[in-house]
CSV table of C-alpha atoms and ligand atoms in Angstrom, one decimal:
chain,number,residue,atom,x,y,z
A,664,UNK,CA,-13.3,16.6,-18.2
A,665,UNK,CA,-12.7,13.3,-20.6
A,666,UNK,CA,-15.1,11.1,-21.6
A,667,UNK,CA,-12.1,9.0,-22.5
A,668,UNK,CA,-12.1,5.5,-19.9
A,669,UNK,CA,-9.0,3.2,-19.6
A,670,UNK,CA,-9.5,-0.4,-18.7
A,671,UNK,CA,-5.9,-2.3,-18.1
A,672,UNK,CA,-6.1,-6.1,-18.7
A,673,UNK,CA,-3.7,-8.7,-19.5
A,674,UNK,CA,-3.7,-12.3,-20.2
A,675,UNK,CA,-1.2,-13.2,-17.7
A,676,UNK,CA,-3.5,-11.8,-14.7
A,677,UNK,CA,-4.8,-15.4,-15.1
A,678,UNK,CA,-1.4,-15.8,-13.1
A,679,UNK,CA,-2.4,-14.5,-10.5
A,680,UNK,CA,-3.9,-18.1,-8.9
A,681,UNK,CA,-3.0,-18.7,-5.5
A,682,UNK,CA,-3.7,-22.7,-6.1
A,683,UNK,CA,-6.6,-25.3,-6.4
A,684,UNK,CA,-8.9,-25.3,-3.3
A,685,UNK,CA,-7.7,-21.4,-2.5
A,686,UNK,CA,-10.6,-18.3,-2.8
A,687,UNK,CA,-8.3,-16.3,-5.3
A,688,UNK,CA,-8.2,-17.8,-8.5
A,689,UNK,CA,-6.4,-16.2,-12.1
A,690,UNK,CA,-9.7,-17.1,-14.0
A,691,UNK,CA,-12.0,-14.7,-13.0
A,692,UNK,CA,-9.8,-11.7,-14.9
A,693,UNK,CA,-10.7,-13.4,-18.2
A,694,UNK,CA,-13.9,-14.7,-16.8
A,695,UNK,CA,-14.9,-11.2,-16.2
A,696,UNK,CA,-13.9,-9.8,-19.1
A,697,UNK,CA,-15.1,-12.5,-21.5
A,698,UNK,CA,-18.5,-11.4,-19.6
A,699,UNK,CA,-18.0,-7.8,-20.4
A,700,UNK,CA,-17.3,-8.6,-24.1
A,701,UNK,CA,-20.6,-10.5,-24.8
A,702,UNK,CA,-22.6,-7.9,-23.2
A,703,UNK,CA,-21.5,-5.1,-25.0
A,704,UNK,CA,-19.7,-3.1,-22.4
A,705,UNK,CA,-16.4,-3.5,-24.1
A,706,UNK,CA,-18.2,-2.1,-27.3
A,707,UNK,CA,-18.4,1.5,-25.7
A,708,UNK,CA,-16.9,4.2,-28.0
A,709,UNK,CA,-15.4,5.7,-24.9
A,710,UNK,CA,-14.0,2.8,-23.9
A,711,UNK,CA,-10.0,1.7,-24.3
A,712,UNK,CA,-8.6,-1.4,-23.0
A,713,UNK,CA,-5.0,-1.3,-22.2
A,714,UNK,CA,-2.1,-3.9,-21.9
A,715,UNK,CA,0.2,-2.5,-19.2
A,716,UNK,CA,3.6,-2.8,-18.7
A,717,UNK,CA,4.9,-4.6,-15.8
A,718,UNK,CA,5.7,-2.1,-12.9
A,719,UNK,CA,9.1,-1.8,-11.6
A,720,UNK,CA,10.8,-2.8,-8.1
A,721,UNK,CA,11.8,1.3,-8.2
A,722,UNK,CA,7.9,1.6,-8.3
A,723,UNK,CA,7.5,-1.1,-5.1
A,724,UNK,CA,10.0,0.9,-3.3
A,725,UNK,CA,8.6,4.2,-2.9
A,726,UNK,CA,6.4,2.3,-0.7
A,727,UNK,CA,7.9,-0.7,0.6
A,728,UNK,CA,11.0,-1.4,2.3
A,729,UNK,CA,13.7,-3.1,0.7
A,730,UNK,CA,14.3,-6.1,2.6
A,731,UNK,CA,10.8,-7.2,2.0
A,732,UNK,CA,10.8,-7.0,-1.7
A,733,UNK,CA,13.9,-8.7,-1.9
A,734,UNK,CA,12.1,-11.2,0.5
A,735,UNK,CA,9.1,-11.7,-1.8
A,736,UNK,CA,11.2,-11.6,-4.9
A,737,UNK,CA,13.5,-14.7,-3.0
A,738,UNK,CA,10.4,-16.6,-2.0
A,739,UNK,CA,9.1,-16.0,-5.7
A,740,UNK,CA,12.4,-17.8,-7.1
A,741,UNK,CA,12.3,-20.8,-4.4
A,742,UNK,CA,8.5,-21.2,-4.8
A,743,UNK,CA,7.5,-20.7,-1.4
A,744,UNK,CA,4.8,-19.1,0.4
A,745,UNK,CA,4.3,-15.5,2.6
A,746,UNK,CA,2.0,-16.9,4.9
A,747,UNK,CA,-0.6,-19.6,4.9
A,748,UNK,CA,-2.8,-18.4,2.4
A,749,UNK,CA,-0.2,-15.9,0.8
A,750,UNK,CA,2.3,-18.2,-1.8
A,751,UNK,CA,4.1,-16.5,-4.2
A,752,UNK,CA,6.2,-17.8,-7.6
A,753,UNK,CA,7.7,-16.2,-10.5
A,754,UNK,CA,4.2,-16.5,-12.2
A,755,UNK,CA,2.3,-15.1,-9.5
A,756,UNK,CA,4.8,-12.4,-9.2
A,757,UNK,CA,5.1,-11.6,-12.9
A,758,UNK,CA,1.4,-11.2,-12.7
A,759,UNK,CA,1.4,-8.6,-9.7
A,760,UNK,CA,3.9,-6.3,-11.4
A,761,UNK,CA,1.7,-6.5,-14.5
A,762,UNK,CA,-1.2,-5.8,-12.3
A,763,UNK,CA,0.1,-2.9,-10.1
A,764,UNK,CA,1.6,-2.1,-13.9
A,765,UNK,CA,-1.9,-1.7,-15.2
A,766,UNK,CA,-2.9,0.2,-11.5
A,767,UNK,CA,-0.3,3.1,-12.4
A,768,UNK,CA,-1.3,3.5,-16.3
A,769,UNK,CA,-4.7,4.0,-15.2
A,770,UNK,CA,-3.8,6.7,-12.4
A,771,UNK,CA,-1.5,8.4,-14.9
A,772,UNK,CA,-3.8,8.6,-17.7
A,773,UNK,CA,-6.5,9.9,-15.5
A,774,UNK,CA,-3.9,12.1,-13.5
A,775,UNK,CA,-3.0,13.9,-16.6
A,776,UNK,CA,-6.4,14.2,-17.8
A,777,UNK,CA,-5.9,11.7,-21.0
A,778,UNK,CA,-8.4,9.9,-19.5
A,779,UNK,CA,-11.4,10.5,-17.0
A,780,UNK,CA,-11.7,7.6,-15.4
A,781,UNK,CA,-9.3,4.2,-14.9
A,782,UNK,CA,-10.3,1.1,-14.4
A,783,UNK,CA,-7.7,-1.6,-13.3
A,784,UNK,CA,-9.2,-5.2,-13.1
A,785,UNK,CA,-7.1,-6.8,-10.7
A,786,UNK,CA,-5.4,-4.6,-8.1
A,787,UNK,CA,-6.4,-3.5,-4.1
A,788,UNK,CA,-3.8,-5.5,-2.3
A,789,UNK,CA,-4.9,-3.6,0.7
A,790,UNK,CA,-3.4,-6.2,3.2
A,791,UNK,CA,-0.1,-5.4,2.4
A,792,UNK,CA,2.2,-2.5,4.6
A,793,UNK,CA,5.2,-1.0,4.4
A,794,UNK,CA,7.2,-3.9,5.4
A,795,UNK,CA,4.4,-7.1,5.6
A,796,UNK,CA,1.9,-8.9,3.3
A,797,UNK,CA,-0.8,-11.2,3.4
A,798,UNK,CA,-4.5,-11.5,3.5
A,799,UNK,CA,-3.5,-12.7,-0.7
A,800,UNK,CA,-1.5,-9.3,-0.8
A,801,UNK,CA,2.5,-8.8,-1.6
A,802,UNK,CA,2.6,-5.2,-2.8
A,803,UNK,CA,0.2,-2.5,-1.7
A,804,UNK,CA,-0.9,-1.3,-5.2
A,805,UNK,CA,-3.1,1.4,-3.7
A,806,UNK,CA,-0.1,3.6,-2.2
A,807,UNK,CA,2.3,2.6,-4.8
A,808,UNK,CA,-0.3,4.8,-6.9
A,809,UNK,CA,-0.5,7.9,-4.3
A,810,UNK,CA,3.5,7.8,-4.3
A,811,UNK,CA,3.9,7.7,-8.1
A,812,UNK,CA,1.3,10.3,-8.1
A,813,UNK,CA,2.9,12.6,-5.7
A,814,UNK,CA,6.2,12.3,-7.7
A,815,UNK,CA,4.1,13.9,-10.9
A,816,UNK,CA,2.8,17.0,-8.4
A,817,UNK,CA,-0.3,15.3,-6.8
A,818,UNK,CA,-0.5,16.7,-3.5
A,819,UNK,CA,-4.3,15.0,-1.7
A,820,UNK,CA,-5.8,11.6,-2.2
A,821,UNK,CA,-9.0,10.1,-1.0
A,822,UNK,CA,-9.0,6.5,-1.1
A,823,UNK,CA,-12.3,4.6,-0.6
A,824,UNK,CA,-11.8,0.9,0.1
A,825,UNK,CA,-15.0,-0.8,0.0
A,826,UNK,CA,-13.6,-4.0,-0.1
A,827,UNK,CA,-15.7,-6.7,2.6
A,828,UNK,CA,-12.5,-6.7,4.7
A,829,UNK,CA,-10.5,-3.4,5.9
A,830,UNK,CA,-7.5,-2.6,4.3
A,831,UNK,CA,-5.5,-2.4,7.2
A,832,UNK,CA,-2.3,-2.3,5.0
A,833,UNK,CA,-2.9,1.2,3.3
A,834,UNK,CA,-4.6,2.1,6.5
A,835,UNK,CA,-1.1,1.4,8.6
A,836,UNK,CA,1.1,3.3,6.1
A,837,UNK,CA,-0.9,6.1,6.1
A,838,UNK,CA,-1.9,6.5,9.7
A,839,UNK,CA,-0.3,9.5,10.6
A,840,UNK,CA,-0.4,11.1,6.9
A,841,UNK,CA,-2.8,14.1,6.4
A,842,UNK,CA,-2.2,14.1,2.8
A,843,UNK,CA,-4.3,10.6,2.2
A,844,UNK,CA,-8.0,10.4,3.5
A,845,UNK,CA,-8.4,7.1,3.9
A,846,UNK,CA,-11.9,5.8,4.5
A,847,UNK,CA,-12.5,1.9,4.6
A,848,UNK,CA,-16.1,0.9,4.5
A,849,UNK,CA,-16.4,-2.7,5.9
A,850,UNK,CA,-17.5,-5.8,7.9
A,851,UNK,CA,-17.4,-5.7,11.7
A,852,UNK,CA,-13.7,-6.6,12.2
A,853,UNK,CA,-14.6,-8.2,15.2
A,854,UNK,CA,-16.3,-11.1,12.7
A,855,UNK,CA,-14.1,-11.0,9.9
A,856,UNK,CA,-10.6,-10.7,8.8
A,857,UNK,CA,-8.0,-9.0,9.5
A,858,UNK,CA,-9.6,-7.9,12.6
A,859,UNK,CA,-8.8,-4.7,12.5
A,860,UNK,CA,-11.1,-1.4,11.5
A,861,UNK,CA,-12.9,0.0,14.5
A,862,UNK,CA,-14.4,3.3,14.2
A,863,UNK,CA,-12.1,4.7,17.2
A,864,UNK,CA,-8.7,4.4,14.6
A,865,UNK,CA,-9.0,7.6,13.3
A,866,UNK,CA,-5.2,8.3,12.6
A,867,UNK,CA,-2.7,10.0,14.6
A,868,UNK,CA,-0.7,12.9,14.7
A,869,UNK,CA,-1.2,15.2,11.9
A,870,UNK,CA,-3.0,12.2,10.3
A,871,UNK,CA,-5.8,12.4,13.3
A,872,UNK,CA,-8.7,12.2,12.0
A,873,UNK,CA,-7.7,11.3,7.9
A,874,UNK,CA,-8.1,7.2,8.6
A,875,UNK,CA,-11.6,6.7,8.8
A,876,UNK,CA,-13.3,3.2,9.5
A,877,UNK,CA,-17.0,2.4,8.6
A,878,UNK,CA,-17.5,-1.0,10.4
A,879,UNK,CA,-21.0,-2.4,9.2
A,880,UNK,CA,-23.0,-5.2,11.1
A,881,UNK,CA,-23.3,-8.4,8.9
A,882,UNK,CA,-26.3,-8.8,7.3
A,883,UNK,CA,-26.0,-5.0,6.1
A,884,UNK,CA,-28.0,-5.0,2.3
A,885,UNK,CA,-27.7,-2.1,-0.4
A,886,UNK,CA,-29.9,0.8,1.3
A,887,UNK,CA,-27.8,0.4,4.9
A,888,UNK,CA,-24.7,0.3,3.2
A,889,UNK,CA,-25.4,3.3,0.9
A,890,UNK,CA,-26.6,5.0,3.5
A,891,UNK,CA,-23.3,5.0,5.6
A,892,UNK,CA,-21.7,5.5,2.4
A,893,UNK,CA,-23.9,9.1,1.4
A,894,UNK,CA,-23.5,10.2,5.4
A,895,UNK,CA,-19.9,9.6,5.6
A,896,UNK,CA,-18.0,9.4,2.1
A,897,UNK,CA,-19.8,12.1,0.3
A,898,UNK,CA,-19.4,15.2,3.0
A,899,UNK,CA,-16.0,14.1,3.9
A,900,UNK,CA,-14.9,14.4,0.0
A,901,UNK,CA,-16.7,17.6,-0.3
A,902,UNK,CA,-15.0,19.3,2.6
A,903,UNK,CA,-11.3,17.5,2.0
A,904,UNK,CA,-11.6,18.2,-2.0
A,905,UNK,CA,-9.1,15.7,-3.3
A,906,UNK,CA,-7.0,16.1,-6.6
A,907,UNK,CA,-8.3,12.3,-7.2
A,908,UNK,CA,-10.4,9.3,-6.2
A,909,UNK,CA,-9.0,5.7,-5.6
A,910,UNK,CA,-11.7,3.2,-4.9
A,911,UNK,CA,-10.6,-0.5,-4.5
A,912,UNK,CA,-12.9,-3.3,-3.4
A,913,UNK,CA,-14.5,-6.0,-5.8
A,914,UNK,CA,-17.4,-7.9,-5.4
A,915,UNK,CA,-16.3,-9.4,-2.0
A,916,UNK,CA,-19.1,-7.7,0.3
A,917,UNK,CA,-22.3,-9.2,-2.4
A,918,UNK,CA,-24.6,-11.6,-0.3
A,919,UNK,CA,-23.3,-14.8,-1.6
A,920,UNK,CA,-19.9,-14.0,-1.3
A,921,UNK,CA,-18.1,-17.0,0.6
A,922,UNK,CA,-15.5,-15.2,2.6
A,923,UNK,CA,-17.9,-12.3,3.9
A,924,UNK,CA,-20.9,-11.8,5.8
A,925,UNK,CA,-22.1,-8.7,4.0
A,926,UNK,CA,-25.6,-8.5,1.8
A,927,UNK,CA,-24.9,-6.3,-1.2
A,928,UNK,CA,-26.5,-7.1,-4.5
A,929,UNK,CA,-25.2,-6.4,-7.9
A,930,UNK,CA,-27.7,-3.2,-8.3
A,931,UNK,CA,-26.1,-2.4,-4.6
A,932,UNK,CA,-22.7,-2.3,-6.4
A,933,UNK,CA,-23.9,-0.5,-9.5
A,934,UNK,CA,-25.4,2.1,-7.1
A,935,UNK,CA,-21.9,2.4,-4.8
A,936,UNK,CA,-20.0,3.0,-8.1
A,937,UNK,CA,-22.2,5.0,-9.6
A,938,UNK,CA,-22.2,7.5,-6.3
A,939,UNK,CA,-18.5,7.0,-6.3
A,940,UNK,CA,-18.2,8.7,-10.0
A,941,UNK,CA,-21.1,11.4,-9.2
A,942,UNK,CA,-18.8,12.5,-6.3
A,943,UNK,CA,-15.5,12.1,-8.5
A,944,UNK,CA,-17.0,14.5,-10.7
A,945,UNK,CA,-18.4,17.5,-7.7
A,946,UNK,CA,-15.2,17.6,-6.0
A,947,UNK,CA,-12.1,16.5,-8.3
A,948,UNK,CA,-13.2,17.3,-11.5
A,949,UNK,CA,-14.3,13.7,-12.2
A,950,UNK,CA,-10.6,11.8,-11.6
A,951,UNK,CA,-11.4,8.6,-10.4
A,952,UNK,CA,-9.5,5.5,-10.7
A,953,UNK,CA,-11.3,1.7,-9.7
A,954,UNK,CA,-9.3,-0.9,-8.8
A,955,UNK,CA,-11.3,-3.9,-9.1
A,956,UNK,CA,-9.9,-7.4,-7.8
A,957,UNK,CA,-11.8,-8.9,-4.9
A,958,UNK,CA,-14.8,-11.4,-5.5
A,959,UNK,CA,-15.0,-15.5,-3.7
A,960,UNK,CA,-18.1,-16.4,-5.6
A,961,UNK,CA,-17.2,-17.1,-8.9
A,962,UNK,CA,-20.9,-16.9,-10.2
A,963,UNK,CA,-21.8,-13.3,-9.2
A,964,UNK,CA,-18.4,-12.3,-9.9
A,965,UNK,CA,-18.2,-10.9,-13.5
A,966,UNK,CA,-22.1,-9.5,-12.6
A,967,UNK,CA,-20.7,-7.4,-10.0
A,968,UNK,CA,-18.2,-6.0,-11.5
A,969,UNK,CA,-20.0,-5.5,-14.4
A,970,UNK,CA,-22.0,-3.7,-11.8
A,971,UNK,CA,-18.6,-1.4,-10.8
A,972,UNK,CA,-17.7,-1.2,-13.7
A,973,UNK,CA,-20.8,0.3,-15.6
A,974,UNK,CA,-21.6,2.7,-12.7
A,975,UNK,CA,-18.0,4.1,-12.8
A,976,UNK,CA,-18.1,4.6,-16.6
A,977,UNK,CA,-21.7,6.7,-15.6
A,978,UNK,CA,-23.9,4.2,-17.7
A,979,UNK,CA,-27.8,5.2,-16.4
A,980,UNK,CA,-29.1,1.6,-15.8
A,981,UNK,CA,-28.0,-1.5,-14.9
A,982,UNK,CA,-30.5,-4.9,-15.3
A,983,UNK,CA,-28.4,-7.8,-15.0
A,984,UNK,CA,-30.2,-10.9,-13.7
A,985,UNK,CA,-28.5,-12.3,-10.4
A,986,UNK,CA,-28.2,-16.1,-10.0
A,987,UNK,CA,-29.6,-16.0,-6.6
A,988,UNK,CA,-32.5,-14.0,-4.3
A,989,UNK,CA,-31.4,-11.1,-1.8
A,990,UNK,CA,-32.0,-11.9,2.0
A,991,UNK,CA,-34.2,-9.4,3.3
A,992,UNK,CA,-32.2,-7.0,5.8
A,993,UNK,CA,-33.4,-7.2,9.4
A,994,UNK,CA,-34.8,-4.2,10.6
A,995,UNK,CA,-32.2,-3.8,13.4
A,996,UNK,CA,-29.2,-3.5,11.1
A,997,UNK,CA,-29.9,-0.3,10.0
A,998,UNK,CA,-30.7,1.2,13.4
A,999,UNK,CA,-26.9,-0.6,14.2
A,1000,UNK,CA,-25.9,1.1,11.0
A,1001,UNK,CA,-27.3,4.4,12.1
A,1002,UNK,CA,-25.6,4.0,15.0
A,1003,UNK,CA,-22.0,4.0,13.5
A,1004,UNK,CA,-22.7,6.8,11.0
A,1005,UNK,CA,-23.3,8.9,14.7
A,1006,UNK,CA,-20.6,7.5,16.6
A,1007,UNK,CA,-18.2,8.3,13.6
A,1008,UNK,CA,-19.8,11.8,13.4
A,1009,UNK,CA,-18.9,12.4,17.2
A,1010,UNK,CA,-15.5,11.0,16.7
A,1011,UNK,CA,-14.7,12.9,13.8
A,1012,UNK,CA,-16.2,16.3,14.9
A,1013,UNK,CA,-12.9,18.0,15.8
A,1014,UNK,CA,-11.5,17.1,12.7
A,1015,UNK,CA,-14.2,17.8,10.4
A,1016,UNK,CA,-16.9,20.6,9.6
A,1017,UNK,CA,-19.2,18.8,8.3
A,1018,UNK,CA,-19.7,16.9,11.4
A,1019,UNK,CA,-19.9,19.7,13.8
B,900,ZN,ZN1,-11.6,-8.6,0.6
């Protein structure tokens, strides 16, 4: 397995700013990696950070239809906006196809065993389907990575989005897929965006019981969420034995995240990722690649994913100061918690050894 870790990064991410007053702004790319820099982490032997090449609309359509790229590319030209908090211009676009860019460098490189692990800062558009955006998402970056995978031979892909919200659009496209394990770790959709993520949508068809949703009380803190995460996650990639890891998220579920309602701390994060690589490496030989994009508190930001970040790389500690105390978790939350891991368990039963 190789040492060897790719981190893609561009100046022009900083383009990707969806406007004054909106949660997604271009600085924190350079914010976070101008935080990486002065602690060190960019310093690590092992460590190569890559300028990728913007992807191309070839790339977008092995996943997306063609009338909605042409779409976004129209509404790019004119200026205009997908949806209310969705606008899109020539910037914002040039910095997507450099992002997703950077998305498939990083899976190739680890795919091909250059590297062992890919990072992509930016990336997890996981709102976007087949033939829709929004949620701040044109292009789902996450599938166009499966399907320029599967074009080099890759033939099974577990995707852990453990992003605050559910990634309803990489859930949609691959409802009925049993190819793609698709586990989404998140909020209660019934308090949060885009509503959607219930433990009962477990896929259909031949995809029954590949799309699998890990709806978590808010209020949910580090030990909760692991726990779900080390019931769940961890037996289902050790019976499905991918040929490669995707995790998206970012640093949306922390406790003073402004869009979400989950309690994770930064050590939280450092733990997720680091359990994320230790699982990489028992079932698929270490190939894991982190997209890392989400985050609506600029100050713990660049601390969390510094967090993702160090535990993907498989540093042993992580000390960072926060800014700000952890709530304490009530002590119903994990019995709500425990709750789900059973419910899912039951649901999944048929499907799944491991939960007979
Ligand atoms: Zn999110």
């Amino acid at each position: 397995m190789s040492e060897r870790v790719v981190l893609s990064f561009h100046e022009k991410f900083r383009q990707y700013d969806l406007g004054e007053g909106h949660p997604f702004r271009g600085d924190r790319f350079v914010d976070a990696m101008k935080f990486f820099r002065e602690r060190g982490l960019l310093n690590l032997p092992n460590l190569m950070v890559i300028e990728p090449r913007p992807a191309s609309k070839i790339d977008l359509l092995r996943v997306h239809d063609e009338d909605y790229v042409d779409l976004i590319f129209r509404l790019a030209s004119e200026n205009r906006s997908y949806d209310i908090e969705t606008p899109v211009s020539n910037q914002i676009l040039e910095a997507v196809l450099l992002i997703i860019g950077g998305v498939l460098e990083c899976g190739r490189a680890v795919y091909s065993g250059e590297a062992g692990r890919g990072i992509s800062l930016g990336g997890g558009f996981h709102h976007a389907g087949r033939n829709y955006g929004g949620g701040f998402c044109l292009f789902n970056d996450v599938a166009i990575l499966i399907e320029c995978l599967r074009v080099n031979g890759a033939k099974k892909f577990l995707v852990l989005d453990y992003d605050v919200h559910a990634g309803n659009g990489t859930s949609d496209i691959y409802y009925c897929d049993p190819s793609v394990l698709f586990i989404s770790i998140h909020q209660d959709p019934r308090t949060i965006y885009p509503g959607t993520g219930f433990t009962w949508q477990i896929g259909e068809g031949e995809g029954k019981g590949y799309n699998v949703n890990i709806p978590l009380p808010p209020g949910t803190g580090d030990e909760s969420y692991l726990y779900a995460v080390k019931e769940i996650f961890i037996p289902l990639a050790e019976e499905f034995k991918p040929e490669i890891i995707i995790a998206n998220g970012g640093s949306d579920a922390h406790f003073a995240d402004k869009l979400g309602d989950l309690s994770l701390t930064a050590r939280g994060f450092f733990k997720l990722s680091s359990l994320i690589r230790e699982t990489a490496d028992k079932v698929c030989a270490g190939k894991l690649v982190m997209l890392i994009g989400s985050g609506y508190n600029p100050e713990v930001l660049p601390i969390c994913w510094h967090a993702l970040v160090a535990g993907a790389i498989g540093l042993q500690s992580f000390d960072l100061k926060e800014p700000y105390t952890p709530p304490i978790e009530p002590p119903f939350i994990r019995r709500k918690v425990q709750g789900v891991v059973e419910e899912l368990r039951s649901l999944l039963k048929e499907n799944w050894r491991c939960f007979k």
